[in-house]
Coordinates of C-alpha atoms and ligand atoms in Angstrom, one line a residue:
M1 CA -22.9 92.5 -30.0
D2 CA -19.8 92.2 -32.2
S3 CA -20.7 89.4 -34.6
A4 CA -17.3 89.1 -36.3
P5 CA -15.6 85.8 -35.7
H6 CA -13.3 86.0 -32.8
Q7 CA -9.7 85.0 -32.5
W8 CA -8.3 82.8 -29.8
W9 CA -6.7 85.8 -28.0
Q10 CA -10.1 87.4 -27.8
T11 CA -12.1 84.5 -26.4
G12 CA -9.3 83.1 -24.3
V13 CA -7.8 83.8 -20.9
V14 CA -4.1 84.6 -20.4
Y15 CA -2.3 83.1 -17.4
Q16 CA 1.1 84.7 -16.4
I17 CA 3.8 82.4 -15.2
Y18 CA 6.8 83.8 -13.5
P19 CA 9.1 80.8 -14.4
R20 CA 11.4 81.2 -11.4
S21 CA 8.5 80.6 -9.1
F22 CA 6.1 78.2 -10.8
M23 CA 7.6 74.7 -10.4
D24 CA 11.1 73.4 -9.9
A25 CA 11.7 70.1 -11.6
N26 CA 15.5 69.8 -11.2
G27 CA 15.7 70.5 -7.5
D28 CA 17.8 73.7 -7.5
G29 CA 15.3 75.9 -5.7
T30 CA 14.3 77.8 -8.9
G31 CA 11.5 77.0 -11.2
D32 CA 12.2 75.7 -14.7
L33 CA 10.6 74.8 -18.1
A34 CA 10.4 71.1 -17.2
G35 CA 8.5 72.2 -14.0
I36 CA 6.0 74.1 -16.0
Q37 CA 5.5 71.1 -18.3
K38 CA 4.8 69.0 -15.2
R39 CA 2.0 71.3 -14.3
L40 CA 0.3 71.6 -17.6
D41 CA -2.4 69.2 -16.6
Y42 CA -3.3 71.5 -13.7
L43 CA -3.5 74.5 -16.0
Q44 CA -5.7 72.6 -18.5
W45 CA -7.9 71.5 -15.6
L46 CA -8.1 75.1 -14.4
G47 CA -9.3 76.2 -17.8
V48 CA -6.9 78.9 -19.0
D49 CA -6.1 79.3 -22.7
A50 CA -2.7 81.0 -23.1
L51 CA 0.4 80.9 -20.9
W52 CA 2.7 83.9 -20.9
L53 CA 6.1 83.2 -19.5
S54 CA 8.2 86.0 -18.0
P55 CA 11.7 86.0 -19.6
I56 CA 13.5 82.7 -19.9
Y57 CA 16.5 83.9 -22.0
P58 CA 20.1 83.7 -20.8
S59 CA 20.6 86.4 -18.3
P60 CA 22.9 87.3 -15.4
M61 CA 19.5 87.8 -13.5
A62 CA 20.3 91.3 -12.3
D63 CA 16.5 91.9 -12.9
F64 CA 15.6 88.2 -12.9
G65 CA 15.6 87.8 -16.7
Y66 CA 14.5 91.3 -17.7
D67 CA 18.2 91.8 -18.4
V68 CA 18.7 89.6 -21.5
A69 CA 22.1 88.5 -22.6
N70 CA 21.0 86.5 -25.6
Y71 CA 17.5 86.8 -27.2
V72 CA 17.6 83.4 -29.0
D73 CA 18.3 80.9 -26.3
V74 CA 17.1 79.6 -22.9
D75 CA 19.0 80.3 -19.7
P76 CA 20.4 77.0 -18.3
L77 CA 18.6 77.7 -15.0
F78 CA 15.3 77.1 -16.9
G79 CA 16.6 74.4 -19.3
H80 CA 17.6 74.3 -22.9
L81 CA 16.0 74.9 -26.2
D82 CA 15.0 71.3 -26.4
D83 CA 13.0 71.7 -23.2
F84 CA 11.4 74.7 -24.6
D85 CA 10.4 72.9 -27.8
R86 CA 9.0 70.0 -25.7
L87 CA 7.0 72.5 -23.6
L88 CA 5.6 74.3 -26.6
A89 CA 4.6 71.0 -28.2
E90 CA 2.9 69.9 -25.0
V91 CA 1.1 73.2 -24.6
H92 CA -0.2 73.0 -28.2
R93 CA -1.2 69.4 -27.8
R94 CA -3.5 70.5 -25.1
G95 CA -5.0 73.1 -27.3
M96 CA -3.4 76.0 -25.3
R97 CA -1.0 78.7 -26.5
L98 CA 2.4 79.9 -25.3
L99 CA 3.5 83.5 -25.2
L100 CA 7.0 84.8 -24.5
D101 CA 8.1 88.0 -22.9
F102 CA 10.1 90.1 -25.3
V103 CA 12.4 92.8 -23.8
P104 CA 13.3 95.3 -26.5
N105 CA 14.0 98.5 -24.5
H106 CA 17.3 97.3 -22.9
T107 CA 19.7 94.4 -22.8
S108 CA 21.9 93.1 -20.0
D109 CA 25.2 94.8 -19.7
Q110 CA 26.6 91.3 -20.3
H111 CA 25.0 91.1 -23.8
P112 CA 27.8 90.8 -26.4
W113 CA 26.3 93.9 -28.1
F114 CA 26.9 96.0 -25.0
V115 CA 30.2 94.5 -24.3
A116 CA 31.3 95.5 -27.8
S117 CA 29.6 98.9 -27.5
R118 CA 31.4 99.9 -24.3
A119 CA 34.8 98.7 -25.6
S120 CA 35.6 102.0 -27.3
R121 CA 34.0 105.1 -28.7
E122 CA 34.7 104.1 -32.2
N123 CA 33.4 100.6 -32.4
P124 CA 30.5 99.8 -34.7
W125 CA 28.2 98.8 -31.8
R126 CA 28.8 102.1 -30.0
D127 CA 25.5 103.6 -31.3
W128 CA 23.5 100.5 -30.5
Y129 CA 23.1 102.0 -27.1
I130 CA 22.7 105.6 -26.0
W131 CA 26.0 107.2 -25.0
R132 CA 26.6 110.9 -24.3
D133 CA 29.4 113.1 -23.0
P134 CA 29.3 114.3 -19.5
M135 CA 28.0 117.8 -18.8
P136 CA 30.8 120.4 -18.4
N137 CA 30.6 119.9 -14.7
G138 CA 31.1 116.1 -15.2
G139 CA 27.5 115.3 -14.4
P140 CA 25.1 113.2 -16.4
P141 CA 23.9 114.5 -19.8
N142 CA 20.4 115.3 -18.6
N143 CA 18.2 115.0 -15.6
W144 CA 16.4 111.7 -16.4
T145 CA 15.9 109.3 -13.5
S146 CA 15.7 105.5 -13.4
F147 CA 12.5 103.6 -12.6
F148 CA 14.5 101.9 -9.9
G149 CA 15.8 105.1 -8.3
G150 CA 18.7 107.4 -8.9
D151 CA 20.1 108.7 -12.2
A152 CA 19.2 107.0 -15.5
W153 CA 22.9 107.5 -16.5
T154 CA 26.0 105.7 -15.5
L155 CA 29.5 106.9 -16.4
D156 CA 31.8 104.4 -18.1
P157 CA 35.2 105.6 -16.9
A158 CA 37.2 103.8 -19.6
T159 CA 35.6 105.7 -22.5
G160 CA 34.6 108.8 -20.5
Q161 CA 30.9 108.8 -21.6
Y162 CA 27.6 108.1 -19.8
Y163 CA 25.2 105.4 -21.0
L164 CA 21.4 105.5 -20.5
H165 CA 19.5 103.0 -18.5
L166 CA 15.8 103.6 -17.5
F167 CA 16.1 100.7 -15.1
D168 CA 19.1 99.2 -13.3
S169 CA 22.6 100.3 -14.4
R170 CA 23.1 96.6 -15.6
Q171 CA 20.2 97.2 -18.1
P172 CA 21.5 99.6 -20.7
D173 CA 18.9 101.0 -23.1
L174 CA 19.2 100.1 -26.7
N175 CA 19.1 102.8 -29.4
W176 CA 16.0 102.0 -31.4
R177 CA 16.8 104.8 -33.8
R178 CA 19.5 102.6 -35.3
P179 CA 18.1 100.3 -38.1
E180 CA 20.7 97.7 -37.2
V181 CA 19.2 97.4 -33.7
R182 CA 15.7 97.0 -35.1
A183 CA 16.9 94.4 -37.6
A184 CA 18.6 92.4 -34.9
M185 CA 15.6 92.5 -32.6
Y186 CA 13.2 91.5 -35.3
D187 CA 15.5 88.6 -36.2
A188 CA 15.1 87.4 -32.6
M189 CA 11.3 87.7 -32.9
H190 CA 11.4 85.7 -36.1
F191 CA 13.4 83.0 -34.3
W192 CA 10.6 82.4 -31.8
M193 CA 7.8 82.8 -34.3
E194 CA 9.5 80.1 -36.5
R195 CA 9.6 77.8 -33.4
G196 CA 5.8 78.2 -33.1
V197 CA 5.4 80.7 -30.3
D198 CA 1.9 82.2 -30.3
G199 CA 2.9 85.8 -29.5
F200 CA 4.7 88.2 -27.3
R201 CA 4.1 90.3 -24.3
V202 CA 6.4 93.3 -25.0
D203 CA 8.2 94.7 -22.0
V204 CA 7.8 98.5 -21.5
M205 CA 6.6 99.1 -25.0
W206 CA 6.0 102.8 -24.5
L207 CA 9.7 103.4 -23.5
M208 CA 11.5 102.1 -26.6
V209 CA 12.2 105.5 -28.2
K210 CA 13.7 108.6 -26.5
D211 CA 13.6 112.2 -27.5
A212 CA 16.3 112.8 -30.2
Q213 CA 17.6 115.8 -28.3
L214 CA 17.4 114.1 -24.9
R215 CA 15.8 117.1 -23.3
D216 CA 15.3 117.3 -19.6
N217 CA 12.1 115.9 -18.1
P218 CA 9.9 118.2 -15.9
P219 CA 9.7 117.1 -12.3
T220 CA 6.4 115.7 -10.9
P221 CA 4.9 118.4 -8.8
G222 CA 4.8 117.4 -5.1
W223 CA 7.0 114.3 -5.5
K224 CA 9.2 113.8 -2.5
L225 CA 11.9 111.4 -1.4
G226 CA 10.3 108.1 -0.4
D227 CA 7.6 108.3 -3.1
S228 CA 7.8 105.7 -5.9
P229 CA 11.0 106.4 -8.0
G230 CA 9.0 105.7 -11.1
T231 CA 6.8 108.7 -10.6
R232 CA 9.5 111.2 -9.9
Q233 CA 9.4 112.9 -13.3
I234 CA 6.8 113.5 -16.0
M235 CA 8.4 111.4 -18.7
R236 CA 7.8 113.8 -21.5
Y237 CA 11.0 113.1 -23.3
S238 CA 11.9 109.6 -22.1
A239 CA 8.7 107.8 -22.9
D240 CA 5.7 107.6 -25.3
Q241 CA 7.6 109.3 -28.2
P242 CA 5.7 109.4 -31.5
E243 CA 8.4 107.3 -33.3
T244 CA 7.5 104.4 -31.0
H245 CA 4.3 103.7 -33.0
Q246 CA 6.2 102.9 -36.2
I247 CA 8.2 100.3 -34.3
V248 CA 5.1 98.7 -32.8
R249 CA 3.6 98.6 -36.3
E250 CA 6.7 96.8 -37.6
M251 CA 6.4 94.3 -34.7
R252 CA 2.8 93.7 -35.5
A253 CA 3.4 93.2 -39.2
L254 CA 6.1 90.7 -38.3
L255 CA 3.7 88.7 -36.2
D256 CA 0.8 89.0 -38.7
G257 CA 3.1 87.3 -41.2
Y258 CA 2.7 84.2 -39.1
G259 CA -1.1 84.0 -38.8
E260 CA -3.0 84.2 -35.6
R261 CA -0.4 85.5 -33.2
V262 CA -0.9 88.1 -30.5
L263 CA 1.1 91.2 -29.7
I264 CA 0.5 92.4 -26.1
G265 CA 2.1 95.7 -24.9
E266 CA 3.1 96.5 -21.4
I267 CA 2.2 100.2 -21.2
Y268 CA 1.6 102.2 -18.1
L269 CA 0.0 105.4 -19.5
P270 CA -3.2 107.4 -18.9
L271 CA -6.2 106.0 -20.9
P272 CA -6.1 108.4 -24.0
R273 CA -2.3 107.7 -24.5
L274 CA -2.7 104.0 -23.8
L275 CA -5.4 103.6 -26.5
T276 CA -3.1 105.1 -29.2
Y277 CA -1.1 101.8 -29.0
Y278 CA -4.0 100.0 -30.7
G279 CA -2.8 102.0 -33.8
D280 CA -4.7 104.3 -36.0
H281 CA -5.7 101.4 -38.2
L282 CA -5.7 98.8 -35.4
D283 CA -2.3 97.9 -36.7
E284 CA -0.2 98.1 -33.5
A285 CA -0.7 96.0 -30.3
H286 CA -3.7 93.7 -30.2
L287 CA -3.8 94.2 -26.5
P288 CA -2.2 97.2 -24.9
F289 CA -2.3 96.1 -21.3
N290 CA -5.0 97.9 -19.4
F291 CA -3.8 98.2 -15.8
Q292 CA -6.6 100.3 -14.4
L293 CA -7.7 97.5 -12.0
V294 CA -4.2 97.3 -10.7
R295 CA -4.0 101.0 -10.0
L296 CA -7.4 102.2 -8.9
P297 CA -8.8 102.2 -5.4
W298 CA -11.2 99.3 -4.9
Q299 CA -14.4 101.3 -4.7
A300 CA -17.5 100.4 -6.7
A301 CA -18.1 103.9 -8.1
V302 CA -14.5 104.4 -9.1
V303 CA -14.3 101.0 -10.8
R304 CA -17.6 101.4 -12.5
Q305 CA -16.5 104.8 -13.9
A306 CA -13.2 103.3 -15.1
V307 CA -15.0 100.5 -16.9
E308 CA -17.4 102.8 -18.6
D309 CA -14.7 105.3 -19.6
Y310 CA -12.6 102.5 -21.1
E311 CA -15.5 100.9 -23.0
A312 CA -16.6 104.3 -24.3
A313 CA -13.0 105.4 -25.4
L314 CA -12.0 102.1 -27.1
P315 CA -11.4 102.8 -30.8
P316 CA -14.0 100.9 -33.0
G317 CA -13.0 97.3 -33.3
A318 CA -10.4 97.4 -30.6
W319 CA -10.6 94.5 -28.2
P320 CA -10.5 95.3 -24.5
N321 CA -8.4 93.6 -21.9
W322 CA -8.0 93.6 -18.1
V323 CA -5.3 92.8 -15.6
L324 CA -5.6 92.4 -11.8
S325 CA -2.1 91.5 -10.6
N326 CA 1.3 90.8 -12.0
H327 CA 5.0 90.4 -11.0
D328 CA 5.5 94.1 -10.5
N329 CA 2.6 94.9 -8.2
S330 CA 1.2 93.7 -4.9
R331 CA -1.2 90.8 -5.3
I332 CA -4.9 91.4 -5.3
A333 CA -5.5 89.4 -2.1
S334 CA -3.0 91.6 -0.4
R335 CA -4.3 94.9 -1.7
I336 CA -7.9 94.1 -0.6
S337 CA -9.4 91.4 1.6
L338 CA -9.5 87.8 0.4
A339 CA -13.3 88.0 0.3
Q340 CA -13.1 91.1 -1.9
A341 CA -10.4 89.5 -4.0
R342 CA -13.0 86.9 -5.0
V343 CA -15.3 89.7 -6.0
A344 CA -12.5 91.2 -8.0
Q345 CA -11.8 87.9 -9.8
M346 CA -15.5 87.7 -10.7
L347 CA -15.1 91.2 -12.2
L348 CA -11.9 90.4 -14.0
L349 CA -13.4 87.2 -15.6
M350 CA -16.8 88.6 -16.3
L351 CA -15.8 91.9 -18.0
R352 CA -15.8 92.2 -21.7
G353 CA -12.3 91.5 -23.1
T354 CA -9.3 89.3 -22.5
P355 CA -8.3 88.8 -18.8
T356 CA -4.8 88.2 -17.7
C357 CA -4.5 86.1 -14.5
Y358 CA -1.4 86.0 -12.4
Y359 CA -0.1 82.6 -11.2
G360 CA -1.3 81.9 -7.6
D361 CA -4.0 84.5 -7.6
E362 CA -6.4 81.7 -8.3
L363 CA -5.6 80.3 -4.9
G364 CA -5.9 83.7 -3.1
M365 CA -2.2 83.7 -2.6
R366 CA -1.0 86.8 -0.8
D367 CA 2.3 88.8 -1.0
G368 CA 5.0 86.9 1.0
A369 CA 6.8 88.5 3.9
I370 CA 10.4 88.8 2.8
P371 CA 12.9 89.6 5.6
P372 CA 15.4 92.2 4.5
E373 CA 18.3 89.8 4.4
L374 CA 16.4 87.6 1.8
E375 CA 15.4 90.5 -0.5
V376 CA 16.8 90.1 -4.0
D377 CA 14.9 92.5 -6.2
P378 CA 17.2 95.3 -7.5
L379 CA 14.3 97.7 -6.9
A380 CA 14.2 96.8 -3.2
K381 CA 17.9 97.6 -2.9
L382 CA 17.8 100.9 -4.8
S383 CA 14.5 102.0 -3.4
P384 CA 13.7 100.3 0.0
G385 CA 10.0 99.6 0.5
Y386 CA 9.3 99.2 -3.2
G387 CA 10.6 95.7 -3.7
R388 CA 8.7 93.2 -5.8
D389 CA 9.8 90.0 -4.1
P390 CA 6.6 89.6 -2.1
E391 CA 4.5 89.1 -5.2
R392 CA 7.0 86.6 -6.7
T393 CA 7.0 83.9 -4.1
P394 CA 6.8 80.2 -5.1
M395 CA 3.5 78.7 -6.3
Q396 CA 1.8 76.9 -3.5
W397 CA 1.1 73.3 -4.7
D398 CA 0.5 71.4 -1.5
A399 CA 1.2 71.3 2.2
S400 CA 4.5 69.4 1.9
P401 CA 7.8 71.2 2.7
N402 CA 8.4 74.2 0.3
A403 CA 4.7 73.9 -0.7
G404 CA 5.6 71.2 -3.2
F405 CA 7.4 73.8 -5.3
S406 CA 10.9 72.4 -4.9
R407 CA 13.0 69.7 -3.1
A408 CA 15.5 72.5 -2.3
T409 CA 15.3 75.7 -0.4
P410 CA 13.4 78.0 -2.8
W411 CA 15.0 81.2 -4.2
L412 CA 12.4 83.2 -2.3
P413 CA 10.6 82.0 0.8
V414 CA 7.3 80.3 0.4
G415 CA 4.2 82.2 1.7
E416 CA 3.4 81.4 5.3
D417 CA -0.2 80.4 4.5
Y418 CA 0.8 77.6 2.2
P419 CA -0.4 74.8 4.5
T420 CA -4.0 75.8 3.7
V421 CA -3.7 78.0 0.7
N422 CA -2.5 75.5 -1.9
V423 CA -3.7 73.7 -5.0
E424 CA -4.2 70.3 -3.4
A425 CA -6.2 71.6 -0.4
E426 CA -8.3 74.0 -2.5
R427 CA -9.0 71.5 -5.2
S428 CA -11.1 69.4 -2.9
D429 CA -12.8 72.3 -1.1
P430 CA -16.1 73.1 -2.8
R431 CA -15.9 76.7 -1.4
S432 CA -12.3 77.6 -2.1
T433 CA -11.0 80.4 -4.2
L434 CA -9.6 77.9 -6.7
T435 CA -13.0 76.3 -7.1
L436 CA -14.5 79.7 -7.7
I437 CA -12.0 80.7 -10.3
R438 CA -12.4 77.3 -12.1
Q439 CA -16.1 77.8 -12.2
L440 CA -15.9 81.3 -13.4
L441 CA -13.6 80.2 -16.2
A442 CA -15.9 77.4 -17.1
L443 CA -18.9 79.7 -17.1
R444 CA -17.1 82.3 -19.2
R445 CA -16.2 79.7 -21.8
S446 CA -19.7 78.1 -22.0
L447 CA -21.7 81.2 -22.4
P448 CA -21.1 83.5 -25.5
A449 CA -22.6 86.4 -23.6
L450 CA -19.7 86.2 -21.2
T451 CA -17.0 85.3 -23.7
V452 CA -17.8 87.8 -26.5
G453 CA -21.0 89.5 -25.5
S454 CA -21.6 93.3 -25.2
Y455 CA -21.1 95.3 -22.1
R456 CA -23.6 97.7 -20.6
T457 CA -23.7 99.2 -17.1
A458 CA -27.0 98.4 -15.4
S459 CA -28.8 101.6 -14.4
V460 CA -29.0 100.3 -10.8
T461 CA -27.0 102.1 -8.2
G462 CA -26.4 101.7 -4.5
D463 CA -23.5 102.1 -2.1
D464 CA -20.8 99.6 -2.8
L465 CA -22.6 98.2 -5.8
F466 CA -21.6 97.7 -9.4
L467 CA -24.0 95.9 -11.7
Y468 CA -23.6 95.4 -15.4
L469 CA -25.0 93.3 -18.3
R470 CA -23.3 91.1 -20.8
E471 CA -25.4 90.1 -23.8
A472 CA -25.1 88.0 -26.9
D473 CA -27.5 86.0 -29.1
G474 CA -30.5 87.0 -27.0
Q475 CA -28.7 85.7 -23.8
R476 CA -28.5 88.2 -21.0
M477 CA -26.3 88.0 -18.0
L478 CA -26.3 90.3 -15.0
V479 CA -23.1 90.6 -13.0
A480 CA -23.9 92.1 -9.6
L481 CA -20.9 92.9 -7.3
N482 CA -21.0 94.1 -3.7
F483 CA -17.7 95.9 -3.0
G484 CA -18.5 96.1 0.7
S485 CA -18.7 93.8 3.6
A486 CA -22.3 94.8 4.5
P487 CA -25.3 93.1 2.9
R488 CA -27.2 95.2 0.3
T489 CA -30.7 94.8 -1.2
V490 CA -31.3 96.5 -4.5
D491 CA -34.1 97.0 -6.9
A492 CA -32.8 95.6 -10.2
S493 CA -36.2 95.4 -11.9
A494 CA -35.0 97.8 -14.6
V495 CA -33.1 94.8 -15.9
G496 CA -35.8 92.1 -15.5
S497 CA -38.2 90.9 -12.8
Q498 CA -36.6 87.5 -12.2
G499 CA -33.3 85.8 -12.9
T500 CA -31.4 82.6 -12.1
V501 CA -28.2 82.7 -10.1
L502 CA -25.6 80.8 -11.9
L503 CA -22.7 81.5 -9.6
S504 CA -22.1 83.3 -6.3
T505 CA -18.6 84.2 -5.0
H506 CA -19.7 82.3 -1.9
L507 CA -20.3 79.2 -3.9
D508 CA -23.4 78.3 -1.9
R509 CA -26.2 79.7 -3.9
E510 CA -27.9 78.9 -7.2
G511 CA -31.4 79.1 -8.6
V512 CA -34.2 81.6 -9.1
T513 CA -34.0 85.0 -7.6
D514 CA -36.3 88.0 -7.5
L515 CA -34.7 91.1 -9.1
T516 CA -37.0 93.7 -7.6
G517 CA -35.3 93.1 -4.2
L518 CA -32.0 91.5 -5.2
E519 CA -30.1 90.5 -2.1
L520 CA -26.4 90.5 -2.0
R521 CA -24.6 89.4 1.1
G522 CA -21.4 91.2 2.2
D523 CA -18.5 90.5 -0.2
E524 CA -20.8 88.8 -2.6
G525 CA -20.7 88.8 -6.3
L526 CA -23.3 87.1 -8.4
V527 CA -23.7 86.0 -12.1
I528 CA -27.4 85.9 -12.9
Q529 CA -29.0 84.8 -16.1
I530 CA -32.0 87.1 -16.8
D531 CA -35.0 84.9 -17.6
Ligands
LIG1 C1 8.8 95.8 -16.7 C2 8.9 94.4 -16.1 O1 7.6 93.9 -15.9 C3 9.7 94.6 -14.8 O2 9.6 93.4 -14.1 C4 11.1 94.9 -15.2 O3 11.8 95.2 -14.0 C5 11.1 96.2 -16.1 N1 10.1 96.1 -17.1 C6 12.4 96.3 -16.8 O4 12.5 95.3 -17.8

């Protein structure tokens, strides 16, 4: 095992809060910072270590905060800087950490920089964004398309040029080739570091720089209307440009100047490209988000291969990480059955590396059903069927009206299952998903083999089965997962003859077990200490 001392972001578990949806303290139907503060006892009880807040900056909310109008303040919807400082102090008092979302690729079109930039062709801010003349036929400067659907260019009639936006037209892309842009953004990072923030999750890290010549992207073979807009083109020239790495190194150096802070990168790229964001000298992102579990089909052989490939490909010294759900993807308990979602949570929390949990997944919350008239996500409007509102519904605290989230009508409807799927009900149920997650987190924390131990696939195969070992200091843990609903018996004697079950996803089984004929019930995962 890796015997170097570990940092908090290696041993800890990250919990993503979508602030609009976590807890509304002021009764306006939208979550806020004071609401998060009210629920810190819960998060501490649950046993997570670091809270990552999706954007809380002033924003017109065209993309619900991912359109930032001021990088160094808090949107009044969420509170004020005072509330933020109070929240941060309370998080720290509890021994937890707080991470912010940093959105460097684009601003809001209401940001004063863009307002100035679009005012005339000559103004000093013009080049802070990416402006180009129309093609001779009046069309956009190249063929790039937006992640949300349609062209990535919008014509500004007043100045006669197009500006680039890889997302909504109200999210113009910054020009990171300009030193002034970098300096301004780094100032904003310093602002939050000085306040004591423990790190950043950097939005679309791999998109920050564009090809200097803005060459056309090749189309994705076989893509047809109705497929996801984000996969329409091979983003050869609009993403993952070599110059990006220098910027990530600069961000990392900035954070390193403050001690033990963490830099997490949101990066959707194939594995070999993703891993380059650790940096040639591990001097870029500490954790380039690994979204394989979000993307892959839930099949034992596929997941096992992905874990092995990832473990084998990680650069020496690079720390792994895993994600199961987030605010841009359908929740795990909607992608697969709830029973299998529990197996998936055991996988997430028992793999080597830092897990990121999405708020509400610990309850088995599912995607909400959002009637078309209540859809608010810009993606839903531009590309019907791809909206992300369903995975952003309010946290389900109890069985009272609005699930205890708010006194007012929530900004998105509460999930229909809230009368039973909620914190209060699950807390007192010894078999609930919440109880399982809490026990998994406690087990992970208490056993070095599970926190920092090595990973090895167990040479035990069988349909629907994935077994692996975590080891440290002579301690050996076997994680045995049944990805199917049928019971399976497997000979795991290659690992040992006997073990002790510490935890089952069914929460009804502990004690000595024979490994020569290890029995797994349908949808069962086990953590077994090898005697
Ligand atoms: C990625 C974020 O996770 C997503 O929610 C957002 O819409 C885009 N970046 C644009 O900021």
